[in-house]
Amino acid sequence: MAPGCCPPARFLFLSFFPTAPPMNAANAPVLGDPNWNRYRARVAAVLTDVEADMQQRGYGLSGEGLTLEVAERLSLGVATAEDFQVLEALVKALRPIAREAVRATREDHGGQFTLLLL
């Protein structure tokens, strides 16, 4: 780059484009996709957070409610029955893992969770 010249603007154009619409759950990565592990880990982390929130508040959620809460927190669209079924299957598969993570955290913290006030 020549002295006195502006730095390359290769990242500046990103701010001029509108944000992408939320991804539908049916279009999410699937097993074998390069992004599958990252997506599954995100769903598991959000599911664990929802489970912890519900236990702290003394509430319970049905599988449908849990699926919708996960979709909302991940900004996933569940406009069709197919979207809902795809995400619900993943939530059902990961729910025991999330409950175990909450249980282990509760034991590690002596039954106490950190309540983050926003």
PDB file of C-alpha atoms in Angstrom:
ATOM      1  CA  MET A   1       0.000   0.000   0.000  1.00  0.00           C
ATOM      2  CA  ALA A   2       1.372   3.390  -0.955  1.00  0.00           C
ATOM      3  CA  PRO A   3       2.010   5.942   1.805  1.00  0.00           C
ATOM      4  CA  GLY A   4      -0.949   8.224   2.376  1.00  0.00           C
ATOM      5  CA  CYS A   5      -3.344   5.816   0.693  1.00  0.00           C
ATOM      6  CA  CYS A   6      -6.479   4.613   2.385  1.00  0.00           C
ATOM      7  CA  PRO A   7      -6.569   1.092   3.832  1.00  0.00           C
ATOM      8  CA  PRO A   8      -8.481  -1.421   1.761  1.00  0.00           C
ATOM      9  CA  ALA A   9     -12.227  -1.185   2.267  1.00  0.00           C
ATOM     10  CA  ARG A  10     -12.909  -4.884   1.916  1.00  0.00           C
ATOM     11  CA  PHE A  11     -15.035  -5.039   5.091  1.00  0.00           C
ATOM     12  CA  LEU A  12     -16.804  -1.701   4.852  1.00  0.00           C
ATOM     13  CA  PHE A  13     -19.354  -2.877   2.324  1.00  0.00           C
ATOM     14  CA  LEU A  14     -20.854  -5.343   4.803  1.00  0.00           C
ATOM     15  CA  SER A  15     -22.468  -2.575   6.810  1.00  0.00           C
ATOM     16  CA  PHE A  16     -24.454  -1.370   3.787  1.00  0.00           C
ATOM     17  CA  PHE A  17     -26.299  -4.624   3.258  1.00  0.00           C
ATOM     18  CA  PRO A  18     -29.336  -5.484   5.345  1.00  0.00           C
ATOM     19  CA  THR A  19     -28.977  -8.363   7.737  1.00  0.00           C
ATOM     20  CA  ALA A  20     -29.934 -11.768   6.449  1.00  0.00           C
ATOM     21  CA  PRO A  21     -33.388 -13.033   7.366  1.00  0.00           C
ATOM     22  CA  PRO A  22     -33.504 -15.732  10.027  1.00  0.00           C
ATOM     23  CA  MET A  23     -32.714 -19.226   8.839  1.00  0.00           C
ATOM     24  CA  ASN A  24     -35.579 -21.705   8.840  1.00  0.00           C
ATOM     25  CA  ALA A  25     -35.011 -24.772  10.974  1.00  0.00           C
ATOM     26  CA  ALA A  26     -35.566 -27.065   7.998  1.00  0.00           C
ATOM     27  CA  ASN A  27     -32.654 -25.369   6.206  1.00  0.00           C
ATOM     28  CA  ALA A  28     -30.289 -25.701   9.170  1.00  0.00           C
ATOM     29  CA  PRO A  29     -27.127 -27.820   8.858  1.00  0.00           C
ATOM     30  CA  VAL A  30     -27.664 -31.574   8.979  1.00  0.00           C
ATOM     31  CA  LEU A  31     -25.432 -34.477   9.931  1.00  0.00           C
ATOM     32  CA  GLY A  32     -22.503 -34.559   7.512  1.00  0.00           C
ATOM     33  CA  ASP A  33     -22.638 -30.819   6.830  1.00  0.00           C
ATOM     34  CA  PRO A  34     -19.388 -28.972   7.690  1.00  0.00           C
ATOM     35  CA  ASN A  35     -21.317 -26.678  10.075  1.00  0.00           C
ATOM     36  CA  TRP A  36     -23.255 -29.461  11.772  1.00  0.00           C
ATOM     37  CA  ASN A  37     -21.106 -29.686  14.926  1.00  0.00           C
ATOM     38  CA  ARG A  38     -21.179 -25.938  15.471  1.00  0.00           C
ATOM     39  CA  TYR A  39     -24.948 -25.794  14.951  1.00  0.00           C
ATOM     40  CA  ARG A  40     -25.588 -28.756  17.266  1.00  0.00           C
ATOM     41  CA  ALA A  41     -23.353 -27.201  19.937  1.00  0.00           C
ATOM     42  CA  ARG A  42     -25.269 -23.897  19.678  1.00  0.00           C
ATOM     43  CA  VAL A  43     -28.596 -25.682  20.029  1.00  0.00           C
ATOM     44  CA  ALA A  44     -27.274 -27.684  23.001  1.00  0.00           C
ATOM     45  CA  ALA A  45     -25.966 -24.531  24.719  1.00  0.00           C
ATOM     46  CA  VAL A  46     -29.253 -22.674  24.244  1.00  0.00           C
ATOM     47  CA  LEU A  47     -31.219 -25.711  25.362  1.00  0.00           C
ATOM     48  CA  THR A  48     -29.087 -25.946  28.504  1.00  0.00           C
ATOM     49  CA  ASP A  49     -29.712 -22.255  29.221  1.00  0.00           C
ATOM     50  CA  VAL A  50     -33.460 -22.698  28.785  1.00  0.00           C
ATOM     51  CA  GLU A  51     -33.490 -25.758  31.055  1.00  0.00           C
ATOM     52  CA  ALA A  52     -31.514 -23.860  33.724  1.00  0.00           C
ATOM     53  CA  ASP A  53     -33.822 -20.838  33.446  1.00  0.00           C
ATOM     54  CA  MET A  54     -36.909 -22.995  33.817  1.00  0.00           C
ATOM     55  CA  GLN A  55     -35.496 -24.858  36.821  1.00  0.00           C
ATOM     56  CA  GLN A  56     -34.497 -21.591  38.518  1.00  0.00           C
ATOM     57  CA  ARG A  57     -37.981 -20.213  38.058  1.00  0.00           C
ATOM     58  CA  GLY A  58     -39.662 -23.452  39.058  1.00  0.00           C
ATOM     59  CA  TYR A  59     -41.385 -23.815  35.695  1.00  0.00           C
ATOM     60  CA  GLY A  60     -41.500 -26.651  33.258  1.00  0.00           C
ATOM     61  CA  LEU A  61     -41.896 -26.618  29.517  1.00  0.00           C
ATOM     62  CA  SER A  62     -43.404 -29.226  27.268  1.00  0.00           C
ATOM     63  CA  GLY A  63     -41.364 -30.433  24.329  1.00  0.00           C
ATOM     64  CA  GLU A  64     -43.261 -28.057  22.055  1.00  0.00           C
ATOM     65  CA  GLY A  65     -42.714 -25.067  24.319  1.00  0.00           C
ATOM     66  CA  LEU A  66     -39.050 -25.912  24.702  1.00  0.00           C
ATOM     67  CA  THR A  67     -38.644 -26.198  20.937  1.00  0.00           C
ATOM     68  CA  LEU A  68     -40.258 -22.804  20.385  1.00  0.00           C
ATOM     69  CA  GLU A  69     -38.119 -21.192  23.096  1.00  0.00           C
ATOM     70  CA  VAL A  70     -34.935 -22.598  21.532  1.00  0.00           C
ATOM     71  CA  ALA A  71     -36.058 -21.378  18.106  1.00  0.00           C
ATOM     72  CA  GLU A  72     -36.672 -17.894  19.475  1.00  0.00           C
ATOM     73  CA  ARG A  73     -33.306 -17.677  21.208  1.00  0.00           C
ATOM     74  CA  LEU A  74     -31.488 -18.917  18.093  1.00  0.00           C
ATOM     75  CA  SER A  75     -33.566 -16.730  15.750  1.00  0.00           C
ATOM     76  CA  LEU A  76     -34.618 -19.804  13.802  1.00  0.00           C
ATOM     77  CA  GLY A  77     -37.781 -19.663  11.768  1.00  0.00           C
ATOM     78  CA  VAL A  78     -40.372 -22.339  12.483  1.00  0.00           C
ATOM     79  CA  ALA A  79     -43.047 -21.199  10.046  1.00  0.00           C
ATOM     80  CA  THR A  80     -43.951 -24.649   8.752  1.00  0.00           C
ATOM     81  CA  ALA A  81     -44.636 -28.012  10.309  1.00  0.00           C
ATOM     82  CA  GLU A  82     -41.439 -29.324   8.705  1.00  0.00           C
ATOM     83  CA  ASP A  83     -39.375 -26.570  10.375  1.00  0.00           C
ATOM     84  CA  PHE A  84     -40.905 -27.403  13.730  1.00  0.00           C
ATOM     85  CA  GLN A  85     -40.450 -31.159  13.358  1.00  0.00           C
ATOM     86  CA  VAL A  86     -36.785 -30.833  12.386  1.00  0.00           C
ATOM     87  CA  LEU A  87     -35.952 -28.637  15.372  1.00  0.00           C
ATOM     88  CA  GLU A  88     -38.134 -30.652  17.733  1.00  0.00           C
ATOM     89  CA  ALA A  89     -36.276 -33.854  16.835  1.00  0.00           C
ATOM     90  CA  LEU A  90     -32.931 -32.212  17.628  1.00  0.00           C
ATOM     91  CA  VAL A  91     -34.264 -30.738  20.889  1.00  0.00           C
ATOM     92  CA  LYS A  92     -35.604 -34.152  21.953  1.00  0.00           C
ATOM     93  CA  ALA A  93     -32.241 -35.758  21.196  1.00  0.00           C
ATOM     94  CA  LEU A  94     -30.250 -33.106  23.071  1.00  0.00           C
ATOM     95  CA  ARG A  95     -32.563 -32.604  26.062  1.00  0.00           C
ATOM     96  CA  PRO A  96     -30.991 -35.377  28.218  1.00  0.00           C
ATOM     97  CA  ILE A  97     -27.573 -33.826  27.586  1.00  0.00           C
ATOM     98  CA  ALA A  98     -28.851 -30.394  28.587  1.00  0.00           C
ATOM     99  CA  ARG A  99     -30.448 -31.753  31.762  1.00  0.00           C
ATOM    100  CA  GLU A 100     -27.211 -33.517  32.684  1.00  0.00           C
ATOM    101  CA  ALA A 101     -25.265 -30.282  32.138  1.00  0.00           C
ATOM    102  CA  VAL A 102     -27.689 -28.409  34.407  1.00  0.00           C
ATOM    103  CA  ARG A 103     -27.431 -31.127  37.055  1.00  0.00           C
ATOM    104  CA  ALA A 104     -23.629 -31.101  36.939  1.00  0.00           C
ATOM    105  CA  THR A 105     -23.555 -27.317  37.176  1.00  0.00           C
ATOM    106  CA  ARG A 106     -25.945 -27.370  40.130  1.00  0.00           C
ATOM    107  CA  GLU A 107     -23.729 -29.897  41.920  1.00  0.00           C
ATOM    108  CA  ASP A 108     -20.563 -27.930  41.138  1.00  0.00           C
ATOM    109  CA  HIS A 109     -22.116 -24.756  42.536  1.00  0.00           C
ATOM    110  CA  GLY A 110     -23.638 -26.379  45.596  1.00  0.00           C
ATOM    111  CA  GLY A 111     -27.185 -26.032  44.320  1.00  0.00           C
ATOM    112  CA  GLN A 112     -26.762 -22.367  43.458  1.00  0.00           C
ATOM    113  CA  PHE A 113     -26.855 -20.767  40.034  1.00  0.00           C
ATOM    114  CA  THR A 114     -25.513 -17.370  39.233  1.00  0.00           C
ATOM    115  CA  LEU A 115     -28.443 -15.097  38.441  1.00  0.00           C
ATOM    116  CA  LEU A 116     -27.416 -12.515  35.911  1.00  0.00           C
ATOM    117  CA  LEU A 117     -29.526  -9.394  36.080  1.00  0.00           C
ATOM    118  CA  LEU A 118     -29.667  -7.446  32.849  1.00  0.00           C
TER     119      LEU A 118
END
